[in-house]
Coordinates of C-alpha atoms in Angstrom, one line a residue:
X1331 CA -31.5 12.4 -6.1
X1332 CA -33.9 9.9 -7.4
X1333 CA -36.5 8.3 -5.2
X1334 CA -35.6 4.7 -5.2
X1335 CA -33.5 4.7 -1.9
X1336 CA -35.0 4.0 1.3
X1337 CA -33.6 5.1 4.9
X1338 CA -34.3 3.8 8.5
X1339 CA -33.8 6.3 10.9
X1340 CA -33.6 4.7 14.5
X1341 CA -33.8 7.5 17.5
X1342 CA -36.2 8.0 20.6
X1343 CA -35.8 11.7 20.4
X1344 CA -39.3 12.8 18.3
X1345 CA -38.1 15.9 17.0
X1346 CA -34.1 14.4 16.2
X1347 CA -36.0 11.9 14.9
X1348 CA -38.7 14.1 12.7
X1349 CA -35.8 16.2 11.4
X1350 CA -33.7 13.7 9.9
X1351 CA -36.9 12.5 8.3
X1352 CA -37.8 15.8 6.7
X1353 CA -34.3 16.2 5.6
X1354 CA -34.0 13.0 4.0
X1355 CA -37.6 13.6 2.2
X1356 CA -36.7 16.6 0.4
X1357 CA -33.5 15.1 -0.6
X1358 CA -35.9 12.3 -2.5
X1359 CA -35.4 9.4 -0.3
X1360 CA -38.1 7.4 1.2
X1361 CA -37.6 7.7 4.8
X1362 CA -39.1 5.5 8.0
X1363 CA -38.5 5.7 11.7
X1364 CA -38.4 3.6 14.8
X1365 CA -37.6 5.0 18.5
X1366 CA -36.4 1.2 20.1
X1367 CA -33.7 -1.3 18.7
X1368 CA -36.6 -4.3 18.7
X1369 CA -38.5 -2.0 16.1
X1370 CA -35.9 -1.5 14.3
X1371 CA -34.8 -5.2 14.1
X1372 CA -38.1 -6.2 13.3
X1373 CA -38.3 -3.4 10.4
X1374 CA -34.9 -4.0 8.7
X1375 CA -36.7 -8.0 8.7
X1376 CA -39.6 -6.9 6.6
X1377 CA -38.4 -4.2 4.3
X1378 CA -34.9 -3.1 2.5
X1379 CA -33.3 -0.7 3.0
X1380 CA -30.2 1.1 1.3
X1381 CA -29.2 3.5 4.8
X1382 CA -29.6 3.2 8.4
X1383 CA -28.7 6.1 10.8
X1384 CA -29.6 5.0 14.4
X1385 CA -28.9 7.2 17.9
X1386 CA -26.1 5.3 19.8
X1387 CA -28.4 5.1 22.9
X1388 CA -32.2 3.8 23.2
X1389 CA -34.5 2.5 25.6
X1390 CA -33.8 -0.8 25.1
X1391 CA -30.2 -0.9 24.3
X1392 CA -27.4 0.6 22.4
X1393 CA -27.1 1.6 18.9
X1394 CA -24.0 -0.4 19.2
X1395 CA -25.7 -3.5 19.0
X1396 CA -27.8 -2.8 16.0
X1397 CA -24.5 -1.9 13.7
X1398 CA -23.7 -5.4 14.8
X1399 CA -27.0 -6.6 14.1
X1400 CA -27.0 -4.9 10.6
X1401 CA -23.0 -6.2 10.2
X1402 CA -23.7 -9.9 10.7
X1403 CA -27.5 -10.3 9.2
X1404 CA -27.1 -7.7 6.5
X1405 CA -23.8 -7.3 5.2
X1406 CA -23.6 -4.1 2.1
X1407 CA -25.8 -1.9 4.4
X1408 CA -24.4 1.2 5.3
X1409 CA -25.1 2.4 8.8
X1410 CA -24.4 5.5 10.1
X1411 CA -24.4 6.6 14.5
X1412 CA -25.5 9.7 15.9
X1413 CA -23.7 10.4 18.5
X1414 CA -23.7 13.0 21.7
X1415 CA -21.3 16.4 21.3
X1416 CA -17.9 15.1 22.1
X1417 CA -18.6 11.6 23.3
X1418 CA -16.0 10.3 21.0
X1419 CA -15.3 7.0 22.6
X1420 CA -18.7 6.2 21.5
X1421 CA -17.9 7.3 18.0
X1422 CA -14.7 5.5 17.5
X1423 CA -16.5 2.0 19.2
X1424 CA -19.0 2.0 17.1
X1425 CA -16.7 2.4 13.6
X1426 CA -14.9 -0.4 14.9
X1427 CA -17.6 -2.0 15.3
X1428 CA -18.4 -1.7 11.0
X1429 CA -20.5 1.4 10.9
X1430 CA -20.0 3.6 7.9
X1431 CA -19.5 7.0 9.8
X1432 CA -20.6 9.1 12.9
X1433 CA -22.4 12.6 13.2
X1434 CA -22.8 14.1 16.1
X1435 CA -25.4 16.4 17.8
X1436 CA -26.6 19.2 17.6
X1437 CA -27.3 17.8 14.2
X1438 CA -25.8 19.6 11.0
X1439 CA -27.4 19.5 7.7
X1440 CA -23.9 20.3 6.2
X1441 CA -22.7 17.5 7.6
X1442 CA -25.6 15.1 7.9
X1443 CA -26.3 16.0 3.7
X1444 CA -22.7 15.0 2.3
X1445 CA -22.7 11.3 4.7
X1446 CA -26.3 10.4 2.9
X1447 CA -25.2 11.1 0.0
X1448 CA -21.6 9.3 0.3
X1449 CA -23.4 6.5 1.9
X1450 CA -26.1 6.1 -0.6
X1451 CA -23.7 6.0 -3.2
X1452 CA -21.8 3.0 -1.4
X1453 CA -25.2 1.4 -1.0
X1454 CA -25.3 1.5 -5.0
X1455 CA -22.3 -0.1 -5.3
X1456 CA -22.8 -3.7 -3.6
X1457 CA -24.2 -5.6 -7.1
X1458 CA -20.5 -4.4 -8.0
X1459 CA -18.1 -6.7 -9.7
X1460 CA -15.5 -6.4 -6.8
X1461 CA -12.5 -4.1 -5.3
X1462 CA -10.2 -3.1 -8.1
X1463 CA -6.4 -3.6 -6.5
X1464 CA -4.7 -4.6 -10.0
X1465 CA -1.8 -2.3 -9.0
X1466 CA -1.5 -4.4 -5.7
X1467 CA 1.5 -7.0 -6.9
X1468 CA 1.9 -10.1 -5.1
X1469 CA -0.1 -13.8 -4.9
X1470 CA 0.9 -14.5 -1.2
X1471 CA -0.9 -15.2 1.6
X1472 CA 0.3 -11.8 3.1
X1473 CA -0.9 -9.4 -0.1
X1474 CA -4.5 -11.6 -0.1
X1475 CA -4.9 -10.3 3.3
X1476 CA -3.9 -6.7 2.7
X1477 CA -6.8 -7.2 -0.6
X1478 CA -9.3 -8.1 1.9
X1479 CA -8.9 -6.0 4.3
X1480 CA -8.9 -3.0 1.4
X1481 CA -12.6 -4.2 0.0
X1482 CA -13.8 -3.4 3.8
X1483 CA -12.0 -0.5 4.4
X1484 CA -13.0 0.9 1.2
X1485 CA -17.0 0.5 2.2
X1486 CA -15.9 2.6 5.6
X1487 CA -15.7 5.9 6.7
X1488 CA -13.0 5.2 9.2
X1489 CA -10.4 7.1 9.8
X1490 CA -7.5 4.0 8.5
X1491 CA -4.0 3.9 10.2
X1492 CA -1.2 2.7 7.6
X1493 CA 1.3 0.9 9.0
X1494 CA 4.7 -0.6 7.2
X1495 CA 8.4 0.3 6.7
X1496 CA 9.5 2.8 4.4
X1497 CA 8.7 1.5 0.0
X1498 CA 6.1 -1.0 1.8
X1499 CA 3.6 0.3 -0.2
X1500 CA 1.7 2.7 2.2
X1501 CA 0.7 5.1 -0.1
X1502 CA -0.4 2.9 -2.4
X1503 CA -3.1 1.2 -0.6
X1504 CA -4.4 4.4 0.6
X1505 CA -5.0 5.0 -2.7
X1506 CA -6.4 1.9 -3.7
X1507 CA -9.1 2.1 -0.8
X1508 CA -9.8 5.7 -2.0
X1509 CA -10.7 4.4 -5.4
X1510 CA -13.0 2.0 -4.4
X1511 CA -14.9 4.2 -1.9
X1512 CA -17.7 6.0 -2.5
X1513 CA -15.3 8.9 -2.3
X1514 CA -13.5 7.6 -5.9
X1515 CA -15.0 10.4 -7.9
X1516 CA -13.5 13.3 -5.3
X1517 CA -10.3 14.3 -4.7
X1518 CA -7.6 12.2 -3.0
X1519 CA -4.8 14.4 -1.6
X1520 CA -1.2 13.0 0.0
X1521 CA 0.8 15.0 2.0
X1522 CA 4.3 14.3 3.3
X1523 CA 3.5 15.5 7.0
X1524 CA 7.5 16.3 7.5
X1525 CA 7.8 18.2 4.5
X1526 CA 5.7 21.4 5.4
X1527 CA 7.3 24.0 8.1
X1528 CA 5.8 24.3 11.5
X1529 CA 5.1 27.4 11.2
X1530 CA 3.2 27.1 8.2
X1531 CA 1.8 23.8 9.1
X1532 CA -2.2 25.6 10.6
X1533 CA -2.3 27.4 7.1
X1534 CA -1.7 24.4 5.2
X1535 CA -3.7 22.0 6.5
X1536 CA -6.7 24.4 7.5
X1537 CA -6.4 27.9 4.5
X1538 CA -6.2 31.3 5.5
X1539 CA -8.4 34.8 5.4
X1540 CA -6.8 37.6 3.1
X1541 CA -4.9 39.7 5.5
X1542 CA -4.8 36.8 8.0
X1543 CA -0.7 37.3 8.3
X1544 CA 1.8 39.3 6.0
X1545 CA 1.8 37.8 2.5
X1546 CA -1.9 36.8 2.9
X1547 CA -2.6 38.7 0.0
X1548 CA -5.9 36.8 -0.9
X1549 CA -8.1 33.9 0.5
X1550 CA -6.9 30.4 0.1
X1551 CA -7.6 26.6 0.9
X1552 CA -6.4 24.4 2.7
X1553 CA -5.7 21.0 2.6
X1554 CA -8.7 19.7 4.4
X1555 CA -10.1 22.2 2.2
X1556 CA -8.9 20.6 -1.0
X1557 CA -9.6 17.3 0.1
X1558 CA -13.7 18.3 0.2
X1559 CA -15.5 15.0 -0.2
X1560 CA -12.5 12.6 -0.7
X1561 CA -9.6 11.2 1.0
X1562 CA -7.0 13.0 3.0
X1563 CA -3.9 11.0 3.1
X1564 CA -1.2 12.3 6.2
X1565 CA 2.1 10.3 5.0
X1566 CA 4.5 10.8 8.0
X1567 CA 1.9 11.6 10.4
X1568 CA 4.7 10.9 13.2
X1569 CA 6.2 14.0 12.3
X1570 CA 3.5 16.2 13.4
X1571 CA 4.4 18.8 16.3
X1572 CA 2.6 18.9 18.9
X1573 CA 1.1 22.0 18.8
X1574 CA -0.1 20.6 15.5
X1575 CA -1.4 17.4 16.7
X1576 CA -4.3 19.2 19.0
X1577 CA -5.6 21.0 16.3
X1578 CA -5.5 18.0 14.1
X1579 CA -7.8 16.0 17.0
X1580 CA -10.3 18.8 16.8
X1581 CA -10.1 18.7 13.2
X1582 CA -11.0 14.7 13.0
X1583 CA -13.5 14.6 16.0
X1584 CA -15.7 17.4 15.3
X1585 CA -15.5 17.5 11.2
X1586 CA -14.8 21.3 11.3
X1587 CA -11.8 23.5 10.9
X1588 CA -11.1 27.1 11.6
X1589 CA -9.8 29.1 8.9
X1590 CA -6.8 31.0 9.8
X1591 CA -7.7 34.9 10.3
X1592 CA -11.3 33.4 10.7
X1593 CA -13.4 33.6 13.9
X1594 CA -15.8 30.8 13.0
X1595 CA -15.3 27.3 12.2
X1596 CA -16.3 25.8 8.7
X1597 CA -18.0 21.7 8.0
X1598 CA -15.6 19.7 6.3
X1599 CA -16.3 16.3 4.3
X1600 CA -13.2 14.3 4.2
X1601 CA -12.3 11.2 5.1
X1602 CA -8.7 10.8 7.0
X1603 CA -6.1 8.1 6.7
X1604 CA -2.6 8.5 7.6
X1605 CA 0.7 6.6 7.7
X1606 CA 4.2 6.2 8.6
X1607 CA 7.0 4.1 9.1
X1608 CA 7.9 5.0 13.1
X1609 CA 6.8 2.9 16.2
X1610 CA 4.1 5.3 17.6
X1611 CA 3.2 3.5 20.3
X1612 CA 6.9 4.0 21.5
X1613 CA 6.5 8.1 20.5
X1614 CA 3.2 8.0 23.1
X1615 CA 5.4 6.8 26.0
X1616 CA 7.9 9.6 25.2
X1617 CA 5.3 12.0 25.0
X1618 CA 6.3 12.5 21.7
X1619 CA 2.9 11.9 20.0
X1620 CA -0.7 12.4 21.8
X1621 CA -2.4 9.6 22.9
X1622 CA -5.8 10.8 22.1
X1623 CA -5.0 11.3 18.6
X1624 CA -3.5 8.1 18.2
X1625 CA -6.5 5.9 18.8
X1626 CA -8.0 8.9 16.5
X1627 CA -6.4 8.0 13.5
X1628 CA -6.0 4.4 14.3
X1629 CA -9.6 3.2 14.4
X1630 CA -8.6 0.6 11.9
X1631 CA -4.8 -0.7 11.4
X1632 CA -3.6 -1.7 8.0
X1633 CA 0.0 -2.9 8.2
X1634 CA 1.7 -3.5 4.6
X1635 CA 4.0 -6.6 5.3
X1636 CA 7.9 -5.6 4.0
X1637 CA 8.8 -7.6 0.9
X1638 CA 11.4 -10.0 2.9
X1639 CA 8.4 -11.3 4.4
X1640 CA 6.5 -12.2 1.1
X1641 CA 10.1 -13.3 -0.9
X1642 CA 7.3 -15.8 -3.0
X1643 CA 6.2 -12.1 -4.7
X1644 CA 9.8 -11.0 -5.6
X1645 CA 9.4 -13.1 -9.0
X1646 CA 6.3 -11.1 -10.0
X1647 CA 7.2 -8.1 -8.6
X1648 CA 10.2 -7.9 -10.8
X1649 CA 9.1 -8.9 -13.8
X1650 CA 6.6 -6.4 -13.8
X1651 CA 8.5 -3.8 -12.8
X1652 CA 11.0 -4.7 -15.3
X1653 CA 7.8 -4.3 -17.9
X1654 CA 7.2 -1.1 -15.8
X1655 CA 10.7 1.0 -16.4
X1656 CA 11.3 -0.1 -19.9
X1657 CA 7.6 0.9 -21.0
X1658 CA 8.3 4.3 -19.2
X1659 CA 12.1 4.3 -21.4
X1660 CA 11.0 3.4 -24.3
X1661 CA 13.4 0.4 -25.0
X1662 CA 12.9 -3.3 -25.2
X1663 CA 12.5 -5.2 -21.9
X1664 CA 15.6 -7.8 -21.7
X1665 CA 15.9 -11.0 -20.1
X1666 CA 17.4 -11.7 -16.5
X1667 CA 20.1 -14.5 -16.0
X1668 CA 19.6 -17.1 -14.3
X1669 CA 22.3 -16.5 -11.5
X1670 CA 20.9 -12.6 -11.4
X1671 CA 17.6 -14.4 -10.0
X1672 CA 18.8 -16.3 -7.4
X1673 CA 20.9 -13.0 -6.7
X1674 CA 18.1 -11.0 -6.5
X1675 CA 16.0 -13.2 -4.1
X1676 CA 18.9 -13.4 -1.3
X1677 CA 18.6 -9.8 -1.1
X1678 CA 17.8 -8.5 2.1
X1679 CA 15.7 -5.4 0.4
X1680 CA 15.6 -3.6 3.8
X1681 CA 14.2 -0.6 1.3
X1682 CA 11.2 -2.9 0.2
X1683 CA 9.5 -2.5 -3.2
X1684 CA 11.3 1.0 -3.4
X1685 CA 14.9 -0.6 -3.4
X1686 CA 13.8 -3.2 -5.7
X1687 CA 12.3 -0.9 -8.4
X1688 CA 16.0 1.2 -8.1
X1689 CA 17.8 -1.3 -8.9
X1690 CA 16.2 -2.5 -12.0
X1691 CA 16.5 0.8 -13.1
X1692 CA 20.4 1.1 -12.4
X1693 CA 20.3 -2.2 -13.4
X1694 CA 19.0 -1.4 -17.4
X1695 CA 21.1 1.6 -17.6
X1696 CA 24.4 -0.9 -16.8
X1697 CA 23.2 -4.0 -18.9
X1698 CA 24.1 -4.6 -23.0
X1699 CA 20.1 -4.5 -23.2
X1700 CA 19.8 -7.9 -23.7
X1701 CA 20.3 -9.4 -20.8
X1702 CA 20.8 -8.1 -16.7
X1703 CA 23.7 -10.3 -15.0
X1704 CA 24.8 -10.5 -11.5
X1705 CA 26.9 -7.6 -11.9
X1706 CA 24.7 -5.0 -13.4
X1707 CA 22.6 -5.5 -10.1
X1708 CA 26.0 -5.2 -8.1
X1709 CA 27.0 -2.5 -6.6
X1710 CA 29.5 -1.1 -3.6
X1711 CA 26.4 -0.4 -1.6
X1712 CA 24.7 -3.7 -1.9
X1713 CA 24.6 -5.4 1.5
X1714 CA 27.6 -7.6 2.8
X1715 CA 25.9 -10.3 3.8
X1716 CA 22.8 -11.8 2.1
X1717 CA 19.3 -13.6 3.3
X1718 CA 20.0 -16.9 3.8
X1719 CA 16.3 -17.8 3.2
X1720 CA 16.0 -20.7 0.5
X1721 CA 15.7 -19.8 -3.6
X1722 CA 12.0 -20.7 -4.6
X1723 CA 11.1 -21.4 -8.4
X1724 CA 10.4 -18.0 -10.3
X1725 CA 7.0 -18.2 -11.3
X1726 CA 6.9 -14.9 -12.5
X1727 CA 4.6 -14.0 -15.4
X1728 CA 5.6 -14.9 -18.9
X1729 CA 7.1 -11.6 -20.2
X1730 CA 8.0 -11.3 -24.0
X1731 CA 11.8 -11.2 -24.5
X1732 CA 13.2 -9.5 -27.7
X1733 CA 14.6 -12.5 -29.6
X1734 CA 18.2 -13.6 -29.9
X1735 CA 20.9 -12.1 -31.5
X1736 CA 21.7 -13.7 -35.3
X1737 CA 25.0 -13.8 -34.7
X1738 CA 25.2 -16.5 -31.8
X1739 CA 27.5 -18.8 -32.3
X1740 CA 26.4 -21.8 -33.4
X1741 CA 28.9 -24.2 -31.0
X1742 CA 27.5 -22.9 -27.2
X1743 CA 28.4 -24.8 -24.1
X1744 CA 25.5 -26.2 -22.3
X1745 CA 25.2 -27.0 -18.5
X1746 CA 24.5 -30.5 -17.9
X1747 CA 20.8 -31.4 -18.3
X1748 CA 18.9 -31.5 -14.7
X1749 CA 16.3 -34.3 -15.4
X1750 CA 14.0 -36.1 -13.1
X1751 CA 17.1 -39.5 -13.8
X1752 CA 19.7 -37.8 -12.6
X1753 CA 18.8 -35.6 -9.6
X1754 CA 20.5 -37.8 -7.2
X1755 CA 23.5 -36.3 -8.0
X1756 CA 22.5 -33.1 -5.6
X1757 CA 23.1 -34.2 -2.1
X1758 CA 20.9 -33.5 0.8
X1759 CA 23.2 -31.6 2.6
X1760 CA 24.1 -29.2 -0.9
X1761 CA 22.1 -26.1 -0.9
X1762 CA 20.6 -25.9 -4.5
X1763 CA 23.2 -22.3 -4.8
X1764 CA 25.9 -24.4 -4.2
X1765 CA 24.8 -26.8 -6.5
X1766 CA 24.0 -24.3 -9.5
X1767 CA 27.3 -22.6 -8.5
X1768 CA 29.4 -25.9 -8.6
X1769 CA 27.6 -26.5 -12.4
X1770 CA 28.3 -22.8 -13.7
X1771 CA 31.9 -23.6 -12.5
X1772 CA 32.5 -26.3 -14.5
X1773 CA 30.6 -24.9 -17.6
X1774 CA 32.8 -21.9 -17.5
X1775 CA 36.3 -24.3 -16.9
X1776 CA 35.1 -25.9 -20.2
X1777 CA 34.5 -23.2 -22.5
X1778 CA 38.1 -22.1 -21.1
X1779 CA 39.5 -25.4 -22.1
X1780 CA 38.1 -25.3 -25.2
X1781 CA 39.1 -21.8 -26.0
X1782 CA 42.5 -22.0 -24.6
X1783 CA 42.0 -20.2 -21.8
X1784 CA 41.2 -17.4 -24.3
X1785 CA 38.5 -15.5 -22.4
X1786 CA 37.2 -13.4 -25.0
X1787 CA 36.8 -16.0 -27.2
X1788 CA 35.1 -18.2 -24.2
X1789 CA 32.4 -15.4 -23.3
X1790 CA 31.7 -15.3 -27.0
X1791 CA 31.1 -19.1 -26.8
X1792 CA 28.6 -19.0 -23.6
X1793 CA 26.7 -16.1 -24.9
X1794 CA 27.9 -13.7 -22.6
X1795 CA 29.9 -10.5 -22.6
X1796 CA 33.7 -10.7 -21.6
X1797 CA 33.0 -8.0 -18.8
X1798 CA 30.1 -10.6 -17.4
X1799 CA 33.0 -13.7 -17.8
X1800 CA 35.2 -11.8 -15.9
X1801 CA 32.7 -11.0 -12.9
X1802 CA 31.7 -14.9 -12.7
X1803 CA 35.4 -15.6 -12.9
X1804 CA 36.5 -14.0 -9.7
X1805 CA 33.0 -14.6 -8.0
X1806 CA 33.4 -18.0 -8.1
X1807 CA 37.1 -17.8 -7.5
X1808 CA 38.5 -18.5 -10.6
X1809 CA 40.5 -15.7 -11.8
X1810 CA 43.9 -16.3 -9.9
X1811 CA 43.4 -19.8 -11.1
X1812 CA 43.1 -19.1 -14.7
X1813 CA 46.1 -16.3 -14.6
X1814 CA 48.0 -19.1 -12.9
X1815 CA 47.3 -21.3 -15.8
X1816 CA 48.3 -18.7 -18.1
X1817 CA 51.6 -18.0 -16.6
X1818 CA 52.2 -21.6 -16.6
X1819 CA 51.5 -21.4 -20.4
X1820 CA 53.8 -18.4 -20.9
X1821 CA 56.6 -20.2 -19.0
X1822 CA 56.1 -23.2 -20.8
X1823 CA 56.3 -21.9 -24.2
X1824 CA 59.5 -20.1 -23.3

């Protein structure tokens, strides 16, 4: 490591203090101590510096209030808190307070190595041109929030609890904090905690010796293993057993796991965040998840708001994923009608951004592939009733359309023109649905009339296909009316 970072080591201790110093020197970084919190004030003051690791208690007060110190007068500078074995109260205060990690003592070049390293690399980063969350959809107040509180998480060791309903995007922002951590370059590994059997659960998450169990025919990692120097992300964390649970707490506090068939226990680098869609607060009271591992893994909360609470992101979202699926087919991205946008923002979407992206892609496979109508986003399972939460513009992103068809007919009934001189026509007490549904009534009554009541030849007239025209027709309650008409026809010319 080149010598161009510099490291304040704060601890009254002379020979914890002397150590960490020596270890940092041969590692090439220029390091300086103090033994009070004043000193160290007044150095951080006078010099720069790219790492602090400071004791959690001195003689003249607690390491607690220099992190503070350091968070508030010198933001970008990674501390780090050296804690007494098992005080880990302490440790989880003083992450939540903003410090970069925790080590505890006895000390542990293996561990204290890997977090200088991590932290420096962090410290490298702050002239950086800013978090990286392109893949993160959404303009609303709600998704700016979730943005900011990514850019800290990412410059924190802290284990981060993932809140959200299931297709909130969970997953998705544990990754996107991943890659802008220091830990970006490592390896970020996602397991679905209900997928693995109990009984296979400890060999999993921790590897096993050769001859460990039968069918341990050679030595293999685990996924703490696996996840060496990066992020290990614990979807479902709620479905955990029990017996599982206590050996994940010992796994998280004291950064060491026991390999099964193994007698001693192993340092491990890796940074925890897990997630899931239960109530675990309402698990603890059961007894159905342990208390001390909770506020474990939920040093930080990061809870991804569901998409009904954002419907001002539904535009963007679908549009994109539109661009999305059809890039992924190979086939040209085709528009969505008018009425299909309104449809699609009174959805409920109780499956968030998951249920969404399905039903474009049912959606393509079911349209001509030029345009997706009302009823190629219909189906028997769709909800009864719909959101009764107002229809906002869609200011989606201008995406390219393939153009129009040659062959459309040159004679096409128009809606009447909404202009800024004859807006009074919508009352005040007309939801704009109604309204759009009242002028698509009366467009489609006057291609009929001008087709005589032929509806092939008025689908061909609006631009739409006859299986579309039929859809509207007995949406909007028109069918029995129009066979009426035609019986009256039939009778008339008999």
């Amino acid at each position: 490591m080149a010598n161009t970072y510099r490291c304040l080591v704060v601890d009254d201790e002379t020979d914890i203090r002397e150590l960490v110093v020596l270890t940092l020197e041969r590692m090439g970084i220029q390091a300086e101590s103090a033994s009070t919190v004043t000193d160290a004030k007044h150095m951080l003051q006078s010099f720069s510096y790219d790492l602090c690791l400071t004791d959690m208690r001195l003689p003249d007060g607690l390491g607690l209030e220099l992190v503070q110190h350091i968070n508030a007068q010198f933001p970008g500078l990674p501390v780090a808190v050296i804690t007494a074995y098992g005080s880990a109260e302490n440790a989880v205060s003083a992450l939540k307070a903003g410090a970069y990690d925790y080590i505890t003592k006895p000390i542990s070049l293996k561990q204290l190595r890997p977090l200088v390293e991590s932290a420096l690399k962090l410290s490298s980063q702050k002239e950086s041109q800013g978090v990286n969350t392109v893949d993160l959809i959404g303009a609303s107040a709600a998704m700016s929030y979730v943005r900011t509180m990514i850019a800290k998480l990412a410059r924190s060791q802290a284990p981060v609890y993932i809140s959200g309903e299931s297709g909130s995007g969970k997953e998705l922002a544990a990754r996107l904090i991943h890659q802008n951590s220091a830990r970006k370059d490592q390896a970020f590994v996602a397991v679905n905690c209900g997928a693995i059997p109990e009984n296979l659960m400890e060999s999993e998450f921790f590897g096993y010796k050769k001859g460990a169990f039968t069918g341990a025919v050679q030595d293999t990692q685990g996924l703490f293993q696996a996840a060496s120097g990066g992020t290990l992300f614990l979807d479902e964390v709620a479905d955990l057993p029990l017996a599982m649970q206590v050996k994940l707490l010992r796994a998280i506090q004291e950064k060491k796991v026991r390999v099964v068939g193994s007698t001693i226990e192993e340092a491990v680098d890796v940074r925890i965040i897990s997630a899931t869609h239960k109530n675990l607060n309402a698990m603890m009271e059961k007894g159905e998840f342990r208390q001390d591992l909770y506020y474990r893994l939920n040093v930080i909360q990061l809870k991804m708001p569901a998409l009904r609470e954002r419907p001002e992101d539904i535009p963007e979202l679908t549009e994109r994923l539109l661009v999305k699926l059809c890039q992924t087919q190979g086939i040209d991205i085709p528009a969505i009608a008018d009425d299909a946008k309104v449809f699609i923002q009174q959805l409920p979407f109780h499956g968030n951004v998951r249920e969404l992206e399905n039903m474009l892609e049912r959606a393509l496979a079911l349209c001509d592939g030029q345009t997706i109508t009302v009823e190629d986003l219909s189906l028997d399972d769709l909800p009864a009733q719909l959101s009764d939460r107002p229809v906002i513009p869609w200011n989606a992103p201008v995406i390219e359309h393939p153009a129009a068809p040659s062959t459309k007919p040159l004679d096409v009934v128009t809606p009447p023109a909404i202009s800024a001189a004859n807006t009074t026509m919508l009352p005040m007490d007309v939801s704009l649905s109604d309204y759009l549904e009242d002028i698509e009534k009366r467009t489609i009554l006057q291609a009929l009339e001008k087709t005589n009541n032929n509806k092939t030849a008025a689908a061909k007239l609006l631009g739409i296909s006859f299986r579309t025209l039929r859809y509207r027709l007995s949406k909007l309650g028109l069918s029995k009316e129009q066979d009426a008409d035609l019986d009256d026809a039939d009778g008339d010319e008999e």
